[in-house]
Structures are given as C-alpha cells and as structure tokens.
C-alpha cells in the first residue's frame, strides 16, 4: 500500500502551525512540524493548500441522486413533496438504477469533501430483492467511501400520505429482521476503522412502524451493538400525529419506544422545542442537521445552537439530492455557518465549529475513528487547493474553503489512506460514462413510473 507524505500545507485544521502528515496502512501514522519524508514516502506537495479532516455526512439518501428537481415537487413542503418525489418513484428503482444513483450520489459527496457517508436507505418493501441493497454496498466499495448503511423501511402502512397513497406493501417485522440479520452477517464490521457499518433505521419514527416494532428494532440493535437512526420532527406533522395517535409528545413517544440514547441520532429535529432539546441532550441523542434540505422544503431552521448549548452533539447531513440538489457537504457547512448567524448574530457560529460538526462530531456519533487529524486515526483527509483566482484575496486561508464554499477545488482526498480524489477528479468514476448512464437511468425511471 502506498505510503503518502503530505508536505508543506499552508494550514492544517486543528494546528496553530502547519504540520506534515504521513499516511500509512490506512491510518495517520505521524504528524509533525519537523517531520521529514523518507524513501518509502510518496510526497504530496500541499503548498497553497489547506488540509481538513474528511467530512462525515450523517444523513443522506443516495437513491435520490436521480430524483433532482422533479417538477411537481419544486414548490412543495415535506408532506406533499414525499408524495410527488420519493414515494412516486422509489418503487420503480431497480438494482441497476440504484447502483447508478448510488455511484452518482457518492461522486457528489466525494467531490465536495466527504470521506464517510451514512446513507439512510429506505427502499424496502415486502417483495424487495436483496440486490437493491447490495447495489448500494457495492457502489460504496467501488468508490472507496467509508460507508454506513442506515437500514430504513416501514413495517406499517403508516400515517404519511405518500406511503398511504402508494402501492408499497410494507415488510412485516419478522421479514425486516430476517433481512437485516443477513446484511449484518454479510457486511457489518464493528472495528473502529471499519469501512462498512450497519445501522437500524426505520424510515420515520412516528409514522412507519408501530411502537412494539420500534421496541423490537431497538432490542435487536442493542444485542448486536448497532447504532440507530430515523427521521424525527422535520415538520410539525410528527408532533401532531404523536399527540393524536399516542396522546403524547413526539419526543416522549420516542422515549416510550426506547428510541432515545447515545446510540441514536435523528435527522432534522427542526421542530424540537426546549422540552425536546432537554430530553435529547439528557439521553445523549444526536442530530443530523440538514440545513439545505430544510430550507428547500421550507421546513424551518433546526435549533442547533440551543441544542449544542444543552450538550447535544451536532452533526451535518446533506439529506439526498432530491431536496438538496447541490448535494454538497461543503455547502452544508457554509449554510450552517450562515443560517444561525441570521437568527442569533455574528458570533452564533464559527467556521472551526461547523468544520467540527461536519467531521469530528459526525465520526464520534457514528463511532468511527475518523474526523480528526490525529495520530492513529483513519487516514481520511481532504486537501483543498487555494491556488486559483477563485481564492485570491482570501486572508483567512484555513477558513477559505468553508467561507467561499462551492465550487470546491480539491487537490487530493484520501480515505483509509487511499487516494480517492486527485485534482478535482473522483478516481474510480468515468465522468462521461456515468453522465450517460444517469441520463439513461432517468429516462428508464420515468418510463417505469409512467407505465405503473
Ligand atoms: Zn432524510
């Protein structure tokens, strides 16, 4: 395995002065101001570059990479958008289409600085074939992304009208558990430097499974030491349904189903009030904050600052390209930095803080030894080049990539010590070929959806 030596960066995140970094056997082997290259090292010239830990995207939906800008959903909020976009199309996504969507979605993330992706894959129904999920694992492996598959799905027809109005037959609990057991045996690796993890992730906590099934999922996950994930409180509808159906607050319902804890994180939590924030913080429950998607669907702004002050771990997610068409983790950091300032003033967020949300916090939440530029951590890092007119005039060099956001200019990106992006090119993707495959996939998907 090639041993890399990153030399003479302008700035390195987490360090007062630039350090050189040696990557060996998949980990950051050495860091230091006085470190010198050896004959075994492949030297990477990082002059006019800054080095960040690779970003950890804690909430995505790769299938949505071929559902960008569906016209009917352009001006709809979550409830209607779910009907027009994901629920209309996903039953028609075949394993071949899924592989192409996953490859595109992972490409988008790699080119914006992601090295670890937690994908909330929910395309399961009674007659799903295992190949659909295998396509996702395979794409992650082919692109060399550190990958966490959050296994979604529904075990009830549910209260979302998108699901109710579709032809999707939910899985039974026993079928879901049997299928998950196979994925767990085949793919899950619980080592700290794991490239493949399984997470138990019923699609929407309030809507897609009854309480007894949620308790069974919790138990199943705990026995195997797996983490858990779901959507919660993205819009006010969760609170409304929890009160109507269960006569309790949504957050209390989560507690009632044994779905709060330091092994759990929820996407969105836009409508978490002070009471919910306290319960989440006290139990160590985390959040995947997805600001672009929340803006796009008009859902609101998650109270991330209040959450962090209460002790919650804030992490960032892109949330799939159908409600976040730029599909850029760098934009999520930039927007997270801006959005909370618009509400709470110019000291509400710092660039360093949102970089931590997007890297170290995400890794901690997923239990992965990555997200930090430190000895013994996974060799997952991104080297942004500032050597172009685009960054001319930027005084805060370390902060430059987040300040200026897209388009990113990545010189090199490493995952597990392997080079995955070089001079902006995602290795392992033939761009022209993938573009053609995506175009054909979109045509195929539309024709399938029209004829069913
Ligand atoms: Zn989502």
Short mmCIF file of C-alpha atoms and ligand atoms in Angstrom, two decimals:
data_model
loop_
_atom_site.label_atom_id
_atom_site.label_comp_id
_atom_site.label_asym_id
_atom_site.label_seq_id
_atom_site.Cartn_x
_atom_site.Cartn_y
_atom_site.Cartn_z
CA UNK A 1 0.00 0.00 0.00
CA UNK A 2 1.40 3.40 -0.97
CA UNK A 3 2.67 5.47 1.93
CA UNK A 4 1.89 9.16 1.46
CA UNK A 5 3.66 12.18 2.92
CA UNK A 6 1.70 15.45 2.87
CA UNK A 7 4.21 18.22 2.81
CA UNK A 8 4.14 21.99 3.36
CA UNK A 9 0.45 22.78 3.55
CA UNK A 10 -0.39 26.42 4.21
CA UNK A 11 -2.61 25.43 7.11
CA UNK A 12 -3.86 22.25 8.75
CA UNK A 13 -7.12 22.13 10.67
CA UNK A 14 -6.56 21.82 14.42
CA UNK A 15 -2.95 23.06 14.34
CA UNK A 16 -1.55 26.52 15.08
CA UNK A 17 1.27 25.97 12.62
CA UNK A 18 1.34 23.72 9.55
CA UNK A 19 2.43 20.13 10.05
CA UNK A 20 3.47 17.43 7.63
CA UNK A 21 1.39 14.25 7.75
CA UNK A 22 2.35 10.64 6.94
CA UNK A 23 -0.36 8.18 5.94
CA UNK A 24 0.50 4.51 6.34
CA UNK A 25 -1.58 1.31 6.49
CA UNK A 26 -4.86 3.22 6.39
CA UNK A 27 -4.12 5.48 9.34
CA UNK A 28 -2.46 8.80 10.09
CA UNK A 29 0.88 7.39 11.18
CA UNK A 30 2.79 10.61 12.00
CA UNK A 31 2.20 14.35 12.18
CA UNK A 32 4.76 16.98 12.98
CA UNK A 33 6.33 20.30 12.16
CA UNK A 34 9.76 18.73 11.74
CA UNK A 35 8.71 15.51 10.10
CA UNK A 36 10.83 14.65 7.04
CA UNK A 37 9.95 12.46 4.08
CA UNK A 38 11.68 9.10 3.67
CA UNK A 39 12.43 6.98 0.60
CA UNK A 40 9.26 4.98 1.25
CA UNK A 41 7.05 8.06 1.05
CA UNK A 42 5.13 9.27 -1.96
CA UNK A 43 5.37 13.02 -1.36
CA UNK A 44 2.24 15.13 -1.91
CA UNK A 45 3.06 18.79 -2.43
CA UNK A 46 0.44 20.67 -0.42
CA UNK A 47 1.84 24.17 -0.80
CA UNK A 48 -1.01 26.68 -1.32
CA UNK A 49 -3.36 24.08 0.11
CA UNK A 50 -5.19 23.62 3.38
CA UNK A 51 -5.86 20.27 4.97
CA UNK A 52 -9.14 19.33 6.67
CA UNK A 53 -10.29 16.05 8.17
CA UNK A 54 -12.63 14.37 5.68
CA UNK A 55 -16.27 15.27 6.18
CA UNK A 56 -18.70 12.80 7.72
CA UNK A 57 -22.17 13.09 6.20
CA UNK A 58 -24.56 11.68 8.80
CA UNK A 59 -27.76 11.68 6.75
CA UNK A 60 -28.18 11.00 3.05
CA UNK A 61 -30.47 9.21 0.60
CA UNK A 62 -28.36 8.03 -2.32
CA UNK A 63 -31.38 6.86 -4.30
CA UNK A 64 -32.43 10.49 -4.65
CA UNK A 65 -29.44 11.33 -6.83
CA UNK A 66 -31.64 10.51 -9.85
CA UNK A 67 -34.63 12.49 -8.47
CA UNK A 68 -33.29 16.02 -8.57
CA UNK A 69 -35.69 18.84 -9.30
CA UNK A 70 -38.75 16.69 -10.01
CA UNK A 71 -41.06 19.48 -11.31
CA UNK A 72 -44.10 18.54 -9.19
CA UNK A 73 -42.03 18.79 -6.02
CA UNK A 74 -40.23 22.05 -6.67
CA UNK A 75 -42.52 24.23 -4.57
CA UNK A 76 -43.89 21.70 -2.11
CA UNK A 77 -43.30 21.20 1.59
CA UNK A 78 -42.27 17.85 3.04
CA UNK A 79 -45.68 16.11 3.16
CA UNK A 80 -46.61 16.87 -0.44
CA UNK A 81 -43.06 16.53 -1.70
CA UNK A 82 -42.88 12.98 -0.28
CA UNK A 83 -45.91 12.13 -2.44
CA UNK A 84 -44.57 13.79 -5.60
CA UNK A 85 -40.96 12.72 -5.38
CA UNK A 86 -39.66 9.75 -3.34
CA UNK A 87 -42.86 7.74 -2.94
CA UNK A 88 -43.81 8.18 -6.57
CA UNK A 89 -40.51 6.94 -7.90
CA UNK A 90 -38.72 4.66 -5.49
CA UNK A 91 -40.85 1.54 -6.01
CA UNK A 92 -39.60 1.66 -9.63
CA UNK A 93 -35.90 1.84 -8.78
CA UNK A 94 -34.30 -1.43 -9.86
CA UNK A 95 -30.91 -2.66 -8.56
CA UNK A 96 -29.25 -1.37 -11.76
CA UNK A 97 -30.77 2.10 -11.33
CA UNK A 98 -29.89 2.04 -7.64
CA UNK A 99 -26.25 1.31 -8.40
CA UNK A 100 -26.04 4.24 -10.81
CA UNK A 101 -27.84 6.57 -8.36
CA UNK A 102 -25.54 5.48 -5.52
CA UNK A 103 -22.46 5.99 -7.64
CA UNK A 104 -23.61 9.47 -8.62
CA UNK A 105 -24.57 10.36 -5.05
CA UNK A 106 -21.22 9.20 -3.72
CA UNK A 107 -19.40 11.04 -6.50
CA UNK A 108 -21.20 14.25 -5.48
CA UNK A 109 -20.13 13.78 -1.90
CA UNK A 110 -16.52 12.91 -2.69
CA UNK A 111 -16.11 15.98 -4.85
CA UNK A 112 -17.36 18.18 -2.01
CA UNK A 113 -15.05 16.75 0.66
CA UNK A 114 -16.92 13.80 2.17
CA UNK A 115 -14.97 10.72 3.20
CA UNK A 116 -17.63 8.94 5.31
CA UNK A 117 -21.28 8.66 4.37
CA UNK A 118 -24.20 7.42 6.46
CA UNK A 119 -26.90 6.69 3.91
CA UNK A 120 -30.49 6.31 5.03
CA UNK A 121 -31.54 3.67 2.55
CA UNK A 122 -35.29 3.05 2.87
CA UNK A 123 -36.18 1.28 -0.39
CA UNK A 124 -37.58 -1.85 1.24
CA UNK A 125 -40.98 -3.42 0.81
CA UNK A 126 -42.49 -6.87 1.12
CA UNK A 127 -41.14 -8.04 -2.26
CA UNK A 128 -37.75 -6.22 -2.23
CA UNK A 129 -34.88 -8.30 -3.52
CA UNK A 130 -31.53 -8.27 -1.71
CA UNK A 131 -29.87 -6.96 -4.90
CA UNK A 132 -31.27 -3.47 -4.28
CA UNK A 133 -29.34 -3.10 -1.04
CA UNK A 134 -26.30 -4.87 -2.48
CA UNK A 135 -26.13 -2.20 -5.20
CA UNK A 136 -25.58 0.43 -2.51
CA UNK A 137 -22.87 -1.50 -0.67
CA UNK A 138 -21.20 -2.22 -4.00
CA UNK A 139 -21.15 1.43 -5.13
CA UNK A 140 -19.58 2.49 -1.82
CA UNK A 141 -16.96 -0.20 -2.14
CA UNK A 142 -16.23 0.67 -5.77
CA UNK A 143 -15.64 4.34 -4.91
CA UNK A 144 -13.75 3.56 -1.70
CA UNK A 145 -16.07 5.57 0.59
CA UNK A 146 -16.28 4.75 4.30
CA UNK A 147 -19.88 3.70 4.42
CA UNK A 148 -22.64 3.33 6.98
CA UNK A 149 -25.87 1.83 5.69
CA UNK A 150 -28.79 3.02 7.79
CA UNK A 151 -31.32 0.33 7.04
CA UNK A 152 -34.70 2.03 6.68
CA UNK A 153 -38.12 0.69 5.73
CA UNK A 154 -41.63 0.51 7.10
CA UNK A 155 -43.49 -2.22 8.98
CA UNK A 156 -46.87 -0.50 8.77
CA UNK A 157 -48.78 1.33 6.07
CA UNK A 158 -48.03 4.43 8.10
CA UNK A 159 -49.55 7.83 8.56
CA UNK A 160 -47.70 9.69 5.79
CA UNK A 161 -50.00 10.20 2.83
CA UNK A 162 -47.12 9.46 0.46
CA UNK A 163 -46.89 5.92 1.80
CA UNK A 164 -50.65 5.51 2.17
CA UNK A 165 -51.28 6.62 -1.40
CA UNK A 166 -48.61 4.36 -2.91
CA UNK A 167 -48.71 0.71 -3.83
CA UNK A 168 -45.90 -0.12 -1.44
CA UNK A 169 -46.52 -3.14 0.75
CA UNK A 170 -44.57 -2.74 3.97
CA UNK A 171 -42.38 -5.52 5.35
CA UNK A 172 -43.51 -7.47 8.37
CA UNK A 173 -41.30 -7.05 11.42
CA UNK A 174 -40.02 -10.62 11.16
CA UNK A 175 -39.18 -10.21 7.47
CA UNK A 176 -37.33 -6.94 8.16
CA UNK A 177 -35.35 -8.55 10.99
CA UNK A 178 -34.51 -11.63 8.91
CA UNK A 179 -33.25 -9.48 6.06
CA UNK A 180 -31.31 -7.23 8.42
CA UNK A 181 -29.66 -10.23 10.04
CA UNK A 182 -28.34 -11.26 6.62
CA UNK A 183 -26.95 -7.76 5.96
CA UNK A 184 -25.43 -7.70 9.43
CA UNK A 185 -23.71 -11.06 8.91
CA UNK A 186 -22.55 -10.19 5.43
CA UNK A 187 -21.43 -6.58 5.77
CA UNK A 188 -21.19 -5.15 9.26
CA UNK A 189 -17.70 -4.63 10.63
CA UNK A 190 -17.59 -3.08 14.10
CA UNK A 191 -13.88 -2.27 14.20
CA UNK A 192 -13.01 1.41 14.78
CA UNK A 193 -11.54 1.75 11.27
CA UNK A 194 -14.42 -0.10 9.66
CA UNK A 195 -15.35 0.71 6.05
CA UNK A 196 -18.81 -0.86 6.40
CA UNK A 197 -21.32 -0.46 9.18
CA UNK A 198 -24.98 -1.32 9.51
CA UNK A 199 -27.42 0.92 11.43
CA UNK A 200 -31.04 0.11 12.30
CA UNK A 201 -33.11 2.95 10.84
CA UNK A 202 -36.90 2.66 10.39
CA UNK A 203 -37.71 5.45 7.96
CA UNK A 204 -39.78 7.74 10.16
CA UNK A 205 -40.07 7.11 13.89
CA UNK A 206 -43.62 8.37 14.32
CA UNK A 207 -45.08 7.11 11.05
CA UNK A 208 -43.59 3.93 9.65
CA UNK A 209 -43.65 1.32 12.46
CA UNK A 210 -45.87 0.68 15.47
CA UNK A 211 -44.42 1.12 18.96
CA UNK A 212 -43.95 -2.61 19.55
CA UNK A 213 -41.94 -2.91 16.32
CA UNK A 214 -39.79 0.09 17.29
CA UNK A 215 -39.08 -1.57 20.64
CA UNK A 216 -38.18 -4.80 18.85
CA UNK A 217 -35.83 -2.90 16.48
CA UNK A 218 -34.21 -1.20 19.47
CA UNK A 219 -33.67 -4.51 21.21
CA UNK A 220 -32.32 -6.16 18.06
CA UNK A 221 -29.84 -3.32 17.55
CA UNK A 222 -28.68 -3.27 21.17
CA UNK A 223 -27.94 -7.00 21.24
CA UNK A 224 -25.65 -6.53 18.23
CA UNK A 225 -24.15 -3.23 19.38
CA UNK A 226 -25.60 -1.38 16.36
CA UNK A 227 -26.48 2.29 16.31
CA UNK A 228 -29.95 3.56 15.44
CA UNK A 229 -31.27 6.35 13.27
CA UNK A 230 -34.55 7.78 11.95
CA UNK A 231 -36.32 10.95 10.84
CA UNK A 232 -37.97 12.94 13.62
CA UNK A 233 -39.66 16.34 13.96
CA UNK A 234 -38.67 17.55 10.50
CA UNK A 235 -42.05 19.32 10.37
CA UNK A 236 -44.90 19.88 12.82
CA UNK A 237 -46.80 16.85 11.46
CA UNK A 238 -44.82 14.44 13.69
CA UNK A 239 -45.92 16.29 16.80
CA UNK A 240 -49.49 16.43 15.57
CA UNK A 241 -49.69 12.70 14.81
CA UNK A 242 -47.94 11.71 18.06
CA UNK A 243 -50.48 13.68 20.06
CA UNK A 244 -53.43 12.36 18.02
CA UNK A 245 -52.42 8.70 17.85
CA UNK A 246 -50.41 8.20 21.01
CA UNK A 247 -51.62 11.07 23.21
CA UNK A 248 -48.08 12.15 23.97
CA UNK A 249 -45.41 14.45 22.61
CA UNK A 250 -43.30 13.06 19.79
CA UNK A 251 -40.17 13.15 21.95
CA UNK A 252 -41.97 11.28 24.75
CA UNK A 253 -43.15 8.76 22.21
CA UNK A 254 -39.52 8.25 21.17
CA UNK A 255 -38.64 7.62 24.84
CA UNK A 256 -41.68 5.34 25.23
CA UNK A 257 -40.42 3.21 22.31
CA UNK A 258 -36.89 3.10 23.75
CA UNK A 259 -35.61 5.33 20.96
CA UNK A 260 -33.54 7.91 22.85
CA UNK A 261 -29.91 7.32 23.83
CA UNK A 262 -26.30 7.88 22.90
CA UNK A 263 -26.64 5.14 20.28
CA UNK A 264 -29.42 7.07 18.49
CA UNK A 265 -29.45 10.08 16.21
CA UNK A 266 -32.28 11.75 14.34
CA UNK A 267 -32.30 13.65 11.08
CA UNK A 268 -33.71 17.20 11.16
CA UNK A 269 -35.34 17.82 14.58
CA UNK A 270 -36.36 21.22 13.17
CA UNK A 271 -39.41 21.39 15.45
CA UNK A 272 -37.65 20.31 18.64
CA UNK A 273 -38.75 22.69 21.39
CA UNK A 274 -36.97 23.40 24.66
CA UNK A 275 -38.51 20.35 26.33
CA UNK A 276 -37.49 18.05 23.47
CA UNK A 277 -33.98 19.51 23.41
CA UNK A 278 -33.57 18.78 27.12
CA UNK A 279 -34.70 15.18 26.69
CA UNK A 280 -32.43 14.68 23.69
CA UNK A 281 -29.45 16.22 25.48
CA UNK A 282 -30.00 14.31 28.73
CA UNK A 283 -30.06 10.99 26.87
CA UNK A 284 -27.06 11.76 24.63
CA UNK A 285 -29.21 11.55 21.48
CA UNK A 286 -27.65 13.20 18.42
CA UNK A 287 -28.84 15.18 15.42
CA UNK A 288 -28.04 15.16 11.71
CA UNK A 289 -28.66 18.84 10.96
CA UNK A 290 -29.56 19.22 7.26
CA UNK A 291 -29.87 22.97 6.64
CA UNK A 292 -30.12 22.96 2.82
CA UNK A 293 -32.93 20.43 2.70
CA UNK A 294 -34.77 22.23 5.50
CA UNK A 295 -34.54 25.48 3.51
CA UNK A 296 -35.50 23.84 0.23
CA UNK A 297 -38.65 22.24 1.70
CA UNK A 298 -39.48 25.30 3.78
CA UNK A 299 -39.35 23.23 6.98
CA UNK A 300 -37.55 25.79 9.13
CA UNK A 301 -34.22 26.01 10.91
CA UNK A 302 -33.23 23.38 13.46
CA UNK A 303 -32.27 24.98 16.80
CA UNK A 304 -28.71 23.68 16.55
CA UNK A 305 -27.16 26.39 18.70
CA UNK A 306 -29.57 25.82 21.59
CA UNK A 307 -29.02 22.08 21.14
CA UNK A 308 -25.27 22.41 21.34
CA UNK A 309 -25.54 24.64 24.40
CA UNK A 310 -27.73 21.98 26.01
CA UNK A 311 -24.96 19.44 25.37
CA UNK A 312 -26.17 17.73 22.20
CA UNK A 313 -23.73 16.57 19.57
CA UNK A 314 -24.40 18.48 16.33
CA UNK A 315 -23.51 16.72 13.09
CA UNK A 316 -24.32 17.61 9.50
CA UNK A 317 -26.09 15.79 6.69
CA UNK A 318 -26.82 16.55 3.05
CA UNK A 319 -30.14 14.62 3.09
CA UNK A 320 -30.18 13.42 -0.50
CA UNK A 321 -30.15 15.28 -3.78
CA UNK A 322 -33.92 15.40 -4.29
CA UNK A 323 -34.28 18.09 -1.62
CA UNK A 324 -30.68 19.32 -1.71
CA UNK A 325 -29.80 19.39 -5.39
CA UNK A 326 -26.32 20.85 -4.94
CA UNK A 327 -25.55 17.65 -2.97
CA UNK A 328 -22.57 19.30 -1.36
CA UNK A 329 -21.35 18.79 2.16
CA UNK A 330 -19.22 21.92 1.82
CA UNK A 331 -22.39 23.90 1.19
CA UNK A 332 -23.98 22.34 4.30
CA UNK A 333 -21.09 23.70 6.37
CA UNK A 334 -21.28 27.10 4.73
CA UNK A 335 -25.04 27.30 5.17
CA UNK A 336 -24.90 26.07 8.78
CA UNK A 337 -22.36 28.81 9.44
CA UNK A 338 -24.58 31.47 7.86
CA UNK A 339 -28.06 30.39 8.89
CA UNK A 340 -27.67 30.58 12.66
CA UNK A 341 -25.97 33.98 12.35
CA UNK A 342 -29.05 35.27 10.55
CA UNK A 343 -31.04 34.41 13.66
CA UNK A 344 -28.62 34.95 16.52
CA UNK A 345 -25.96 37.38 15.33
CA UNK A 346 -22.39 37.18 14.04
CA UNK A 347 -20.98 35.25 16.98
CA UNK A 348 -23.54 32.44 16.78
CA UNK A 349 -21.28 30.17 14.74
CA UNK A 350 -17.56 29.97 13.94
CA UNK A 351 -16.02 28.33 10.90
CA UNK A 352 -13.99 25.97 13.12
CA UNK A 353 -17.16 24.98 14.93
CA UNK A 354 -19.03 23.98 11.75
CA UNK A 355 -15.96 22.09 10.50
CA UNK A 356 -16.12 20.07 13.75
CA UNK A 357 -19.84 19.49 13.25
CA UNK A 358 -19.06 18.18 9.77
CA UNK A 359 -16.13 15.98 10.75
CA UNK A 360 -15.21 15.07 14.33
CA UNK A 361 -18.76 15.17 15.71
CA UNK A 362 -20.11 13.06 12.87
CA UNK A 363 -17.38 10.47 13.36
CA UNK A 364 -17.99 10.35 17.13
CA UNK A 365 -21.68 9.92 16.57
CA UNK A 366 -21.11 7.02 14.18
CA UNK A 367 -18.45 5.54 16.45
CA UNK A 368 -15.76 5.75 13.76
CA UNK A 369 -12.14 6.61 14.45
CA UNK A 370 -12.03 9.31 11.81
CA UNK A 371 -12.91 13.01 11.57
CA UNK A 372 -9.73 14.23 13.26
CA UNK A 373 -6.21 14.86 12.04
CA UNK A 374 -4.54 12.91 14.82
CA UNK A 375 -2.11 10.02 15.05
CA UNK A 376 -3.79 6.63 14.90
CA UNK A 377 -6.96 7.99 13.33
CA UNK A 378 -8.17 6.81 9.94
CA UNK A 379 -6.25 8.39 7.08
CA UNK A 380 -9.34 10.25 5.81
CA UNK A 381 -8.49 13.80 4.83
CA UNK A 382 -9.17 16.41 2.20
CA UNK A 383 -6.61 18.81 0.76
CA UNK A 384 -8.23 21.93 -0.69
CA UNK A 385 -6.18 23.90 -3.15
CA UNK A 386 -6.29 27.69 -2.75
CA UNK A 387 -4.06 28.11 -5.77
CA UNK A 388 -6.54 29.77 -8.13
CA UNK A 389 -8.10 33.13 -8.82
CA UNK A 390 -11.19 31.94 -7.01
CA UNK A 391 -9.34 32.13 -3.66
CA UNK A 392 -7.28 35.22 -4.45
CA UNK A 393 -7.82 37.89 -1.80
CA UNK A 394 -8.82 35.43 0.93
CA UNK A 395 -6.93 36.37 4.10
CA UNK A 396 -8.24 33.62 6.39
CA UNK A 397 -6.63 30.79 4.49
CA UNK A 398 -7.57 27.89 6.79
CA UNK A 399 -11.20 29.00 6.71
CA UNK A 400 -11.14 29.67 2.95
CA UNK A 401 -12.85 26.50 1.69
CA UNK A 402 -15.87 26.93 4.00
CA UNK A 403 -16.01 30.73 3.62
CA UNK A 404 -16.02 30.52 -0.17
CA UNK A 405 -17.92 27.20 -0.35
CA UNK A 406 -18.73 25.90 -3.84
CA UNK A 407 -17.25 25.28 -6.25
CA UNK A 408 -14.73 23.41 -4.16
CA UNK A 409 -11.26 22.84 -5.51
CA UNK A 410 -9.98 19.60 -4.04
CA UNK A 411 -6.37 18.80 -4.88
CA UNK A 412 -6.33 15.45 -3.12
CA UNK A 413 -8.64 13.46 -0.95
CA UNK A 414 -7.77 10.28 0.93
CA UNK A 415 -9.94 7.62 2.51
CA UNK A 416 -8.38 4.84 4.54
CA UNK A 417 -5.00 6.00 3.25
CA UNK A 418 -6.04 5.58 -0.40
CA UNK A 419 -6.19 8.40 -2.89
CA UNK A 420 -9.83 8.89 -3.98
CA UNK A 421 -9.82 12.40 -5.49
CA UNK A 422 -6.95 13.89 -7.46
CA UNK A 423 -7.01 17.43 -8.92
CA UNK A 424 -10.78 17.54 -8.65
CA UNK A 425 -11.24 14.18 -10.38
CA UNK A 426 -13.01 11.47 -8.45
CA UNK A 427 -10.93 8.39 -9.13
CA UNK A 428 -12.99 5.35 -9.91
CA UNK A 429 -15.58 7.35 -11.87
CA UNK A 430 -15.51 7.77 -15.61
CA UNK A 431 -17.44 11.05 -15.64
CA UNK A 432 -18.65 10.94 -19.26
CA UNK A 433 -19.76 7.33 -18.90
CA UNK A 434 -21.55 7.95 -15.60
CA UNK A 435 -23.27 11.02 -17.03
CA UNK A 436 -24.64 8.95 -19.88
CA UNK A 437 -25.68 6.15 -17.52
CA UNK A 438 -27.50 8.65 -15.29
CA UNK A 439 -29.35 10.17 -18.26
CA UNK A 440 -30.45 6.72 -19.40
CA UNK A 441 -31.39 5.78 -15.84
CA UNK A 442 -33.60 8.86 -15.52
CA UNK A 443 -35.37 8.03 -18.79
CA UNK A 444 -35.81 4.44 -17.69
CA UNK A 445 -37.19 5.51 -14.31
CA UNK A 446 -39.69 7.94 -15.82
CA UNK A 447 -40.98 5.33 -18.25
CA UNK A 448 -41.33 2.73 -15.48
CA UNK A 449 -43.19 5.20 -13.26
CA UNK A 450 -45.50 6.18 -16.15
CA UNK A 451 -46.47 2.61 -17.01
CA UNK A 452 -47.29 1.53 -13.46
ZN1 LIG B 1 -33.89 12.34 5.07
#
